[in-house]
Coordinates of C-alpha atoms in Angstrom, one line a residue:
M29 CA -29.1 -30.0 5.8
T30 CA -26.3 -27.7 4.6
V31 CA -24.5 -25.8 7.3
H32 CA -23.5 -22.7 5.4
L33 CA -20.8 -21.6 7.9
F34 CA -18.9 -24.8 7.1
T35 CA -19.0 -24.6 3.3
P36 CA -15.9 -23.6 1.3
V37 CA -15.5 -20.1 -0.1
E38 CA -13.1 -18.7 -2.6
I39 CA -11.4 -15.4 -1.7
G40 CA -9.4 -14.2 -4.6
G41 CA -7.4 -17.3 -5.7
V42 CA -7.5 -18.9 -2.2
T43 CA -10.2 -21.4 -1.2
L44 CA -11.0 -21.4 2.5
P45 CA -12.3 -24.7 3.9
N46 CA -15.0 -22.9 5.9
R47 CA -16.3 -19.3 6.5
I48 CA -14.8 -18.8 9.9
V49 CA -11.9 -16.3 10.3
V50 CA -9.8 -15.9 13.4
S51 CA -9.7 -12.1 13.4
P52 CA -6.4 -10.1 14.0
M53 CA -5.8 -9.6 17.7
C54 CA -2.8 -7.6 18.9
Q55 CA -0.8 -9.5 21.5
Y56 CA 1.6 -6.7 22.5
A57 CA 4.3 -9.3 23.2
A58 CA 6.9 -8.6 20.5
V59 CA 10.4 -7.2 21.0
D60 CA 11.3 -4.5 18.5
G61 CA 8.6 -6.0 16.2
S62 CA 10.0 -9.5 16.4
A63 CA 7.8 -12.5 17.3
Q64 CA 8.6 -14.3 20.6
P65 CA 7.8 -17.8 22.0
W66 CA 4.4 -16.4 23.0
H67 CA 3.5 -15.9 19.3
L68 CA 4.3 -19.5 18.5
V69 CA 2.2 -20.8 21.3
N70 CA -0.7 -18.4 20.6
Y71 CA -0.9 -18.9 16.9
G72 CA -0.3 -22.6 17.2
M73 CA -3.3 -22.8 19.5
M74 CA -5.4 -20.7 17.2
A75 CA -4.4 -22.8 14.1
M76 CA -5.9 -25.8 15.9
S77 CA -9.2 -24.0 16.4
G78 CA -11.0 -25.3 13.4
A79 CA -11.2 -22.0 11.6
G80 CA -10.7 -21.9 7.9
L81 CA -8.5 -18.8 8.0
L82 CA -6.1 -17.6 10.8
C83 CA -5.1 -13.9 10.5
L84 CA -2.1 -12.7 12.5
E85 CA -2.4 -9.5 14.5
A86 CA -1.7 -6.1 13.2
T87 CA 1.9 -6.4 11.9
H88 CA 3.5 -3.0 11.4
V89 CA 5.3 -1.9 8.4
E90 CA 7.5 0.7 10.1
R91 CA 9.0 0.8 13.6
E92 CA 7.5 4.3 14.1
G93 CA 4.1 2.9 13.0
R94 CA 3.8 0.4 15.9
I95 CA 0.9 1.0 18.2
T96 CA 3.0 0.0 21.2
Q97 CA 6.5 -1.1 22.0
G98 CA 5.2 -4.7 22.1
C99 CA 3.5 -4.7 18.7
L100 CA 4.5 -7.1 15.9
G101 CA 6.3 -5.8 12.9
L102 CA 7.5 -6.8 9.5
Y103 CA 9.9 -4.0 8.8
S104 CA 13.3 -5.7 9.3
D105 CA 15.1 -8.9 8.4
D106 CA 15.0 -9.8 12.1
N107 CA 11.2 -9.5 12.2
E108 CA 10.9 -11.7 9.1
A109 CA 13.3 -14.4 10.6
A110 CA 11.4 -14.4 13.9
L111 CA 8.0 -14.9 12.3
K112 CA 9.1 -17.8 10.1
P113 CA 9.0 -20.5 12.8
V114 CA 5.4 -19.5 13.5
V115 CA 4.4 -19.9 9.9
D116 CA 6.4 -23.1 9.5
W117 CA 4.8 -24.7 12.5
V118 CA 1.3 -24.0 11.3
R119 CA 2.1 -25.3 7.8
A120 CA 3.6 -28.5 9.2
W121 CA 0.9 -29.4 11.7
M122 CA -2.3 -27.8 10.3
P123 CA -1.9 -27.8 6.5
N124 CA -5.7 -27.3 6.0
V125 CA -5.6 -23.9 7.6
K126 CA -5.0 -20.8 5.5
L127 CA -2.8 -18.1 6.9
A128 CA -3.2 -14.3 6.6
V129 CA -1.3 -11.3 8.0
Q130 CA -2.7 -7.9 8.7
L131 CA -0.3 -5.2 7.6
A132 CA -0.7 -1.9 9.5
H133 CA 0.6 1.5 10.3
A134 CA -0.8 3.2 13.4
G135 CA -0.2 6.8 12.3
R136 CA -1.1 9.2 15.1
K137 CA -2.2 6.4 17.4
A138 CA 1.3 5.0 17.5
S139 CA 3.7 5.4 20.5
A140 CA 1.0 4.2 23.0
Q141 CA 1.0 2.2 26.2
R142 CA 0.0 -1.5 26.1
P143 CA -3.7 -1.8 27.1
W144 CA -3.0 -3.3 30.5
K145 CA -1.0 -0.2 31.2
G146 CA -3.8 2.1 30.3
G147 CA -3.4 2.4 26.5
G148 CA -2.7 6.1 26.6
P149 CA 0.2 7.9 24.9
L150 CA 3.7 7.1 26.0
T151 CA 5.6 9.9 27.8
Q152 CA 9.1 10.7 28.9
A153 CA 8.1 9.4 32.3
D154 CA 8.0 5.9 30.8
A155 CA 11.6 6.3 29.4
P156 CA 13.9 9.2 28.4
D157 CA 13.7 8.3 24.7
L158 CA 9.9 8.3 24.6
P159 CA 7.5 9.1 23.0
W160 CA 8.7 8.5 19.5
T161 CA 7.7 10.8 16.6
T162 CA 4.3 9.8 15.0
F163 CA 3.0 10.6 11.5
S164 CA -0.4 11.1 10.1
A165 CA -2.3 12.8 7.3
S166 CA -2.4 16.0 9.2
A167 CA -0.9 17.4 12.4
V168 CA -4.1 16.6 14.5
P169 CA -3.6 14.7 17.8
Y170 CA -6.0 11.9 18.7
D171 CA -7.0 13.6 21.9
T172 CA -6.0 16.5 24.1
K173 CA -3.3 14.6 26.0
W174 CA -1.9 12.9 22.9
H175 CA 1.2 13.9 21.1
T176 CA 0.8 15.9 17.9
P177 CA 1.8 13.9 14.8
V178 CA 3.9 15.1 11.9
A179 CA 1.9 15.6 8.7
L180 CA 3.4 13.3 6.1
D181 CA 5.1 15.3 3.3
G182 CA 5.9 14.0 -0.2
V183 CA 9.0 12.1 1.1
G184 CA 7.1 10.7 4.0
L185 CA 4.2 9.5 1.8
K186 CA 6.7 7.6 -0.4
R187 CA 8.4 6.2 2.6
V188 CA 5.2 4.8 4.1
K189 CA 4.0 3.4 0.8
Q190 CA 7.3 1.7 0.3
A191 CA 7.1 0.3 3.8
F192 CA 3.8 -1.4 2.9
V193 CA 5.3 -2.8 -0.3
S194 CA 8.4 -4.1 1.5
A195 CA 6.2 -5.8 4.1
V196 CA 4.2 -7.4 1.3
E197 CA 7.4 -8.7 -0.2
R198 CA 8.4 -10.2 3.2
S199 CA 4.9 -11.7 3.5
A200 CA 5.3 -13.4 0.2
R201 CA 8.7 -14.9 1.2
L202 CA 7.1 -16.2 4.4
G203 CA 4.4 -17.9 2.5
F204 CA 1.2 -16.2 3.7
D205 CA -2.0 -17.0 1.6
V206 CA -3.8 -13.8 2.3
I207 CA -2.9 -10.2 3.2
E208 CA -5.3 -7.7 4.8
L209 CA -4.3 -4.1 4.9
H210 CA -5.5 -2.2 7.9
G211 CA -7.5 0.8 6.8
A212 CA -9.7 1.0 9.9
H213 CA -9.9 1.8 13.6
G214 CA -8.3 5.2 13.3
Y215 CA -4.9 4.0 12.1
C216 CA -2.9 5.7 9.3
L217 CA -4.8 4.8 6.2
H218 CA -8.1 5.5 8.0
Q219 CA -6.7 8.9 9.0
F220 CA -6.3 9.8 5.4
L221 CA -9.9 8.7 4.6
S222 CA -11.6 10.6 7.4
P223 CA -12.3 14.4 7.3
L224 CA -11.8 14.3 11.1
T225 CA -8.1 13.6 10.7
N226 CA -7.3 14.7 7.1
R227 CA -7.1 18.5 7.0
R228 CA -4.8 18.6 4.0
T229 CA -5.1 21.1 1.2
D230 CA -3.0 19.2 -1.4
E231 CA -4.0 16.4 -3.7
Y232 CA -4.4 14.1 -0.7
G233 CA -7.0 16.1 1.2
G234 CA -10.2 18.0 0.9
T235 CA -12.8 16.1 -1.0
M236 CA -13.5 12.4 -0.3
E237 CA -12.0 11.6 -3.7
K238 CA -8.8 13.2 -2.7
R239 CA -8.8 11.8 0.9
R240 CA -9.0 8.3 -0.5
R241 CA -6.1 8.8 -2.9
F242 CA -3.3 7.8 -0.7
P243 CA -4.9 4.6 0.7
L244 CA -5.8 3.6 -2.9
E245 CA -2.2 4.3 -4.0
V246 CA -0.9 2.1 -1.2
F247 CA -3.3 -0.7 -2.1
E248 CA -2.5 -0.5 -5.8
A249 CA 1.3 -0.7 -5.0
C250 CA 0.7 -3.8 -2.9
R251 CA -1.6 -5.4 -5.4
R252 CA 1.0 -4.9 -8.1
I253 CA 3.5 -7.2 -6.4
W254 CA 1.2 -9.6 -4.5
P255 CA 0.4 -12.7 -6.6
R256 CA -3.0 -12.9 -8.1
E257 CA -3.4 -16.5 -7.0
K258 CA -3.3 -15.1 -3.4
A259 CA -5.9 -12.9 -1.8
L260 CA -5.5 -9.2 -1.0
G261 CA -8.1 -7.2 0.9
I262 CA -8.5 -4.5 3.4
R263 CA -10.2 -3.8 6.7
L264 CA -12.3 -0.6 6.6
S265 CA -14.2 1.3 9.2
A266 CA -17.6 1.8 7.6
T267 CA -18.3 4.9 9.6
D268 CA -16.6 7.1 12.2
W269 CA -19.8 7.3 14.3
V270 CA -19.2 11.1 14.6
D271 CA -21.2 13.9 13.0
G272 CA -19.1 15.3 10.2
G273 CA -17.0 12.2 10.0
M274 CA -16.8 9.4 7.4
T275 CA -20.0 7.7 6.5
I276 CA -21.1 4.3 5.1
D277 CA -21.9 6.1 1.8
D278 CA -18.2 7.1 1.6
T279 CA -17.1 3.6 2.4
V280 CA -19.3 2.0 -0.2
E281 CA -17.6 4.2 -2.9
T282 CA -14.2 3.5 -1.4
A283 CA -14.9 -0.3 -1.6
R284 CA -16.1 0.1 -5.2
Q285 CA -12.8 1.8 -6.2
L286 CA -10.8 -0.8 -4.3
K287 CA -12.6 -3.6 -6.2
A288 CA -11.6 -1.9 -9.5
L289 CA -7.9 -2.1 -8.3
G290 CA -8.2 -5.8 -7.6
C291 CA -9.3 -6.0 -4.0
D292 CA -10.6 -9.4 -3.2
F293 CA -12.5 -8.7 0.1
I294 CA -13.5 -6.0 2.6
D295 CA -13.3 -6.8 6.3
V296 CA -16.0 -4.4 7.6
S297 CA -15.6 -2.8 11.0
S298 CA -16.2 0.7 12.2
G299 CA -15.1 3.6 14.4
G300 CA -11.7 4.0 16.2
N301 CA -10.8 7.4 14.8
S302 CA -12.2 9.7 17.5
P303 CA -12.8 9.6 21.2
A304 CA -16.1 11.5 20.4
Q305 CA -17.5 8.5 18.7
K306 CA -20.9 7.2 19.8
I307 CA -21.3 3.6 18.8
A308 CA -24.5 1.6 19.1
V309 CA -22.8 -1.6 20.3
A310 CA -24.9 -4.8 20.0
P311 CA -24.3 -8.3 18.8
G312 CA -23.4 -8.2 15.1
Y313 CA -23.6 -4.4 14.9
H314 CA -21.3 -4.3 11.9
V315 CA -23.2 -6.8 9.9
P316 CA -25.6 -4.3 8.1
F317 CA -22.5 -2.4 6.9
A318 CA -21.0 -5.6 5.5
A319 CA -24.3 -6.6 3.9
R320 CA -24.7 -3.2 2.2
I321 CA -21.1 -3.2 0.8
R322 CA -21.5 -6.8 -0.4
K323 CA -24.8 -6.0 -2.2
E324 CA -23.9 -2.7 -3.7
V325 CA -20.3 -3.3 -4.6
G326 CA -20.4 -7.0 -5.5
I327 CA -17.3 -7.8 -3.4
K328 CA -16.7 -10.5 -0.8
T329 CA -17.2 -9.2 2.8
W330 CA -16.3 -10.4 6.3
A331 CA -18.6 -9.5 9.2
V332 CA -17.1 -8.7 12.6
G333 CA -18.3 -7.3 15.9
I334 CA -19.7 -9.4 18.8
I335 CA -20.4 -12.5 16.7
T336 CA -20.1 -15.0 19.5
E337 CA -22.7 -17.8 18.9
P338 CA -22.5 -20.4 16.2
E339 CA -26.2 -20.0 15.3
Q340 CA -25.6 -16.2 14.9
A341 CA -22.7 -16.8 12.5
E342 CA -24.7 -19.4 10.6
R343 CA -27.6 -16.9 10.1
I344 CA -25.2 -14.2 8.8
I345 CA -23.7 -16.5 6.1
A346 CA -27.0 -18.3 5.2
S347 CA -28.8 -14.9 4.7
G348 CA -26.0 -13.7 2.4
E349 CA -25.2 -10.7 4.6
A350 CA -21.5 -11.6 4.5
D351 CA -19.2 -14.3 3.0
C352 CA -17.2 -14.9 6.2
T353 CA -17.6 -14.2 9.9
A354 CA -14.5 -13.0 11.8
H355 CA -14.1 -13.6 15.5
A356 CA -11.7 -12.3 18.0
R357 CA -12.6 -12.5 21.7
A358 CA -14.7 -15.6 21.2
F359 CA -11.5 -17.4 20.3
L360 CA -9.6 -16.0 23.2
L361 CA -12.3 -17.5 25.5
D362 CA -12.6 -20.7 23.5
P363 CA -9.7 -21.6 21.3
R364 CA -11.8 -24.5 19.9
W365 CA -14.7 -22.2 19.0
A366 CA -15.0 -23.5 15.4
W367 CA -14.8 -27.1 16.5
N368 CA -17.6 -26.5 19.0
A369 CA -19.6 -24.6 16.4
A370 CA -19.5 -27.5 14.1
R371 CA -20.8 -29.8 16.8
A372 CA -23.5 -27.3 17.7
L373 CA -24.7 -27.0 14.1
G374 CA -24.3 -30.6 13.2
A375 CA -21.6 -30.0 10.6
E376 CA -18.6 -32.2 9.8
T377 CA -15.8 -31.2 12.1
P378 CA -12.5 -29.6 10.9
P379 CA -9.3 -31.6 11.2
L380 CA -7.2 -31.8 14.3
P381 CA -3.4 -32.5 14.5
L382 CA -2.7 -36.2 15.1
P383 CA -1.5 -35.8 18.7
A384 CA -5.0 -34.4 19.5
V385 CA -7.1 -37.1 17.7
R386 CA -7.7 -39.0 20.9
A387 CA -10.1 -36.3 22.0
T388 CA -12.6 -37.4 19.2
T389 CA -13.1 -40.8 20.8
I390 CA -15.1 -39.4 23.6
L391 CA -17.2 -37.0 21.6
P392 CA -20.5 -37.8 19.8
F393 CA -19.4 -37.1 16.2
K394 CA -17.1 -38.4 13.5
P395 CA -14.2 -36.1 12.7
Q396 CA -12.8 -35.5 9.3
P397 CA -9.7 -37.5 8.3
M398 CA -6.7 -36.0 9.9
L399 CA -4.3 -34.5 7.4
A400 CA -1.8 -32.9 9.8
K401 CA 1.9 -34.0 10.1
A402 CA 2.5 -37.2 12.0
A403 CA 5.2 -37.5 14.6
D404 CA 8.3 -39.3 13.4

């Protein structure tokens, strides 16, 4: 019997060995955007999970666009150099795994505390030079106690777009297979898309068509320089979950226009743009959004959102609701989630690096041939 979750899938010009994606998860452990030893340990562990695609956390295209002081970046030569050992390690030891990076700009939600410090806005009480200036579609703060962002003018729009392009160029030099632009969760590109945050009266605001103009321009600029044999997609919030906010109908049309520009996949999430959101949270609660976009637009979709059980993920893929399932906290709890999913579903198991092969001698299944680097 075919286990659909463990069949290959082509995303753009990239073939994933299975349909499981390690979703981007911020680690808040970088220093001025540069990866630290933690990142090597964390992503090395996730690369051995058995997932077909490992996507690095939100990696910010501007220093001012970081969510927190500990967020990863790809806006400097130092950032690029610090991330290279992480990519090189995965390539050397887990060559079957495809690598993605999520490029992001936090917009008005930048200059925030790390989650374990409350996640609220930074203040001068934290340090004399804080908070830093934030930017958005309009000068509308996230909440009453948050700093008011600067509305991006023409020069600022060009700067942010170029920052995304420069990060794409760095991603190409590092050798990533896939790029996901972050257009969800209330961050900068989402702030342009939503009427809750975009109050502009120029060519980038007003109607939905005008509100999506800047995100589409950013995507088009990135697609122009990202090789066609590699995959480029975007994470979108399907709905704001707020009356008067962005709807799934809006997002279906946005996805349709992105596809026309060469978008290879939509990673379908929701919310994050307003503290007034009312989300009906339940296992797989984003799946219907992913299914609708996939059906109506004819584009590959990833489903996210409390997909924790192998049988649940298998049903999503087998039913055609999405092309991949993306998992975050499930992998934090069980870094071998995909391996254990294969065992539970009776599928052939993904490769392990050679130093870990001994584990297979006590488990009731036959692993695939190990293709990872051997120790000298």
